[in-house]
Amino acid sequence: MMGIGAGLLVQLVVALMAVIVAVVVPALWRARLGGPLCVLVSAAGCVTGVLAMSGELGGLVVPLALPVDALQFSPDRLGGLFMVVVSGVGVLVSLYGMGSVRGPGASRTSWAALPVFLVGMQLVSASADTLSFLLAWEVMTLASTVLLLANHSNRATVASATIWYSVMSQLSFFFILAGFAVLAAVSGSTGFAAMATVPPGSWEASVAFVLLILGFAGKAELVPLHVWVPKMLPEAPSHVAAAMSGAMVKIGVYGALVVCVRLLPGGPPWWGVLVMILGGVSALYGILQASVSSNLKVLLAYSTTENMGLAFLGVGASMLLRSYAAVPAADAALLASLLLVVSHAAFKTTLFLGAGAVDHATGEMDLDRLGGLGRRLPLTAATFGVASLGAAALPITSGFVAEWMLLQALIHGSRIEGNVVSVAASVAMPMAVAVVALTAGLALLTFVKGYGIAFLARPRSAAASSAQEVPPAMHVSLVAGALSVVVLGLLPGPLAAVIASCVGPDIVPHVRSVGLAGVELPGIGVLLDPVTFLLLTVLVAVPVMVAVVVSARRHRPRRSALPWGGGGSRARPRMQYTATSYAEPLVRVFDDVLKPSRDVQVTHVGESRYLVERVEVEQRVSDVFESRLYRPVLNVAQRFGVLARQAQNGSIHRYLGYSFIAFLTVLIVVSF
Amino acid sequence: MVETVYPQLIGLFAGGLLLTSVLMVWRHSLLASIRLLATQGIILAALVATIGMHEGEAELLVVSGLVLVVKGVALPWVLARQSRATTHMADESPRLNPTAALLAVALLTILSYAVSSRLAGLNASIPAHAAPIGLAMVLVGFLLLVTRRRARSQLVGFLLLDNGIATIAFLTSGGVPLLLELGVSLDVLLVVLILYAFAGRMSNKFGNTDIDQLRELHD
């Protein structure tokens, strides 16, 4: 009873201390004192979350002087799960921040905003009523905005990116506020428990559902509210980007789950279809953009859109299947999205921190100018590689388990014991399978590109060739992140069982841990045992490898020169694949969706028309949603602005005239 | 005899206030406006003194003295001194021609009578009957603010508005407490001084005080 309340209190107090330390302590000691306090905040969050997951009740009630209900922070099991996820990311990020942050990112403001951001995220998942939820949500959003602004003085693009971020997050906040307002009006209370009594069949519930899902989709970086992501994350300090992409987007998913599982379970089938469409489109669009992006952080940012899209796809599929009473498959889909969320937190945090290490070492985020970092930053390369495996959903990582389970749920979803569930499900499920399959393929391509171009081959710029391994303080969180990716992937059974126990109380997915921490879903009759699989693979692979090595020793290696090496034994760095050229076929295939703009400039030698001195090719892939959806809206707003300028033209006489007319009007209205 | 003179005096002074206001709209010369303002201040002081003597309140007599000093002497003196210092005493070219302006004043006066009779809780005392004049002064002051181009002429409008408010206060409730009156008077004096310094800077900088030219909006 006391544990959770005490845990929350400790978080708040330590966060307050961290803020005070950040403000008071001089720059030299700020990271050394503030960092551990941030770690402590997150650790307290972890412990509280675990307590909540284990089913403890209780929490913190903060009475207010305002004439509203008291703020209630008492996480349920699901909230506890997200608290653990968010705090786990928080620990890694704080550790990394201690070691890495220099310059404007280590300012007083940034170190003060980080604990506020962390505690804000934890409080969102601990909230048990609308008011505290929205309050913590705003704290989280504002603190993240402050953190993002860290580099505003030395990069001009930060300000406009922050405006995009603020506007988009306020837009999603507006949606959420409106949705909760509808629910509160119908149920007559702001508590989640009372809101859950709203009948999901009513039209008010549908309105609230659409509003809330849109709002949470905005925070989870889903299309079409994702436009801030590719602008913002590359501008943010790396540990902040990791925290946002690893933790904050999960809060968006958490919100959606609260709506779908807690507040309005059992809605009509079209809700599920809506969420599936939202998720599917986001997954495809996100991974397409990621696969053609040549900026490492933009690539990672878009890949987050993809992963969260898949998570929403799973949630939507689960809702659709549940409305047709295909319970085992529905549970599996829900479980898969939760697994995806957990694994994404692990690998995306590691990837962003790894990208931060690359940035730290080279100051370069353009993949076309990186390369050869594997030999120069061995540990960073190894951890980034492991996390890339996770992001590409390859075996022995957590990403694989999650996508495997999602596919199983979707494949088995359209039929129960051989009978077709419904027309909608039998159309939606195969399409969802296709989306997941295409996404998985493109994700593989994307991360082969991301890892291969950045870390393999030879350096493409001076900055990359002179890179030095980053300080050991940063390695700690990188290694911890990579380890968590592998461990979560190797032990899916216990993990799935724990997560399944968190979904309750109404829904308890049937899942069993079998074999060596393998996972079995008895409802749809599938089984995965990665450790056994790994042992078998090793048993087969070791003799083969031994044979290969032995035979390689017998025959001398043959040297082959590249045909375009001009007879030379080694190709020059410029002859290598770049990120852009690697993605070129993909851009051609998806030309209609991506609509890239190409610019080819040919410079001739002197007057000659035939001798070419230089050819410059520039290709830009812009965000279709920004140019087709937001620009027109902005243009209309601008036109209204011009009109408003006429009424508001700066003439004092006009303003006086307005107040005179207003005064006269009031007089006349009052007297008649 | 006193009982018959009192309403007549109140009517006379109220009429004087309205007359000076109308003349202020009519005359375009800044100096003339300032003289009218001084006259108005003196009339207002006389009005307050009359009410004070009738009610037998010594405090109102003190207030009357204060009004005389501030509104009748100090403010017009400040305005006139600055205005004489500036050589180009070009006449105001208002945004409304005199005929239309006088018509507007007539309409505003009618409006204020129409409105005051309906407006809540005017008591039936003799001064309260004259209260619409105060409202009319407020409206006319506002009209001056809107229609005059130069900063100093606008200041005259502002002071007329302030006089109107004071008139309403004296006529309906026998004035505000002395301390409050003192504060308000000092405030107005301060505002006028600041605005005058501002107008002076403006004419130094741009050569005139036409505030139509101040329309560049800044972020």
XYZ file of N, CA, C and O in Angstrom, chain A residues 645 648-653 655-657 659-660 663-664 667-668 670-672, chain B residues 95 108 111 115 118-119 138-139 142 145-146 148-149 154 211-212 214-215 217:
152
model
N -4.319 41.808 -40.885
C -3.424 42.956 -40.862
C -4.171 44.239 -41.239
O -3.841 45.316 -40.791
N -5.874 45.402 -38.350
C -4.921 45.568 -37.252
C -3.692 46.257 -37.845
O -2.618 45.689 -37.889
N -3.881 47.479 -38.367
C -2.807 48.009 -39.205
C -1.816 48.872 -38.445
O -0.986 49.536 -39.037
N -1.899 48.909 -37.148
C -0.902 49.640 -36.387
C -1.247 51.111 -36.194
O -0.525 51.827 -35.520
N -2.357 51.574 -36.789
C -2.726 52.979 -36.595
C -3.417 53.134 -35.236
O -4.388 52.450 -34.938
N -2.880 54.070 -34.447
C -3.429 54.255 -33.105
C -4.884 54.731 -33.183
O -5.728 54.335 -32.396
N -5.147 55.543 -34.215
C -6.516 56.047 -34.366
C -7.494 54.917 -34.545
O -8.598 54.933 -34.012
N -7.213 51.849 -33.477
C -7.426 51.131 -32.217
C -8.330 51.936 -31.293
O -9.221 51.399 -30.635
N -8.083 53.269 -31.238
C -8.938 54.117 -30.404
C -10.367 54.059 -30.907
O -11.310 53.986 -30.116
N -10.499 54.070 -32.231
C -11.835 53.994 -32.814
C -12.525 52.711 -32.414
O -13.708 52.715 -32.048
N -12.055 50.982 -29.719
C -12.507 50.996 -28.328
C -13.670 51.974 -28.152
O -14.572 51.732 -27.340
N -13.683 53.063 -28.940
C -14.790 54.012 -28.861
C -16.092 53.327 -29.258
O -17.108 53.416 -28.556
N -17.169 50.938 -26.672
C -17.710 51.650 -25.519
C -19.152 52.067 -25.782
O -20.053 51.832 -24.964
N -19.362 52.657 -26.963
C -20.714 53.098 -27.314
C -21.658 51.909 -27.360
O -22.788 51.967 -26.847
N -22.584 50.820 -23.928
C -23.526 51.773 -23.324
C -24.928 51.513 -23.835
O -25.892 51.434 -23.051
N -25.043 51.384 -25.156
C -26.380 51.225 -25.741
C -26.985 49.895 -25.315
O -28.155 49.830 -24.901
N -26.350 48.112 -22.684
C -26.667 48.073 -21.256
C -27.947 48.836 -20.970
O -28.758 48.422 -20.133
N -28.176 49.929 -21.684
C -29.299 50.786 -21.301
C -30.606 50.328 -21.933
O -31.656 50.737 -21.468
N -30.554 49.505 -22.973
C -31.839 49.114 -23.569
C -32.242 47.710 -23.198
O -31.460 46.916 -22.761
N -9.514 64.571 -38.739
C -9.987 63.579 -39.695
C -11.473 63.755 -39.983
O -12.013 63.120 -40.858
N -23.881 62.447 -29.751
C -23.321 61.824 -28.549
C -24.009 62.362 -27.298
O -24.268 61.615 -26.343
N -27.315 60.829 -27.041
C -27.123 59.447 -26.616
C -26.882 59.380 -25.119
O -27.456 58.539 -24.411
N -29.097 57.410 -22.574
C -28.523 56.278 -21.856
C -28.572 56.492 -20.352
O -28.942 55.608 -19.591
N -31.695 55.669 -18.440
C -31.971 54.246 -18.237
C -30.932 53.579 -17.342
O -31.170 52.516 -16.800
N -29.780 54.208 -17.274
C -28.679 53.569 -16.553
C -29.030 53.466 -15.073
O -29.708 54.314 -14.521
N -17.288 62.672 -21.503
C -16.453 61.480 -21.730
C -16.485 61.092 -23.206
O -15.451 60.844 -23.846
N -17.686 61.058 -23.762
C -17.830 60.640 -25.157
C -17.147 61.615 -26.099
O -16.478 61.225 -27.063
N -13.502 61.156 -26.010
C -13.144 59.984 -26.813
C -13.142 60.346 -28.300
O -12.246 59.961 -29.064
N -10.067 62.056 -29.169
C -8.954 61.108 -29.239
C -8.925 60.416 -30.588
O -7.869 60.200 -31.176
N -10.116 60.034 -31.060
C -10.165 59.267 -32.298
C -9.882 60.141 -33.504
O -9.246 59.714 -34.470
N -8.411 63.400 -33.733
C -7.269 64.319 -33.840
C -6.011 63.568 -34.257
O -5.789 62.445 -33.804
N -5.198 64.229 -35.092
C -4.020 63.557 -35.611
C -2.802 63.732 -34.724
O -1.976 62.849 -34.625
N -4.436 65.120 -29.085
C -5.014 63.932 -28.476
C -4.955 64.008 -26.961
O -5.857 63.568 -26.264
N 0.551 61.192 -35.298
C 0.725 59.792 -34.925
C 0.219 58.849 -36.002
O 0.325 57.653 -35.865
N -0.316 59.388 -37.088
C -0.658 58.512 -38.200
C 0.586 57.839 -38.774
O 0.506 56.813 -39.426
N 2.903 56.617 -37.074
C 3.372 55.529 -36.205
C 2.551 54.284 -36.480
O 1.646 53.950 -35.744
N 2.826 53.611 -37.576
C 2.002 52.438 -37.822
C 2.824 51.208 -38.179
O 2.290 50.187 -38.583
N 4.353 47.962 -37.262
C 4.197 47.021 -36.156
C 5.478 46.214 -36.010
O 6.067 45.779 -36.984
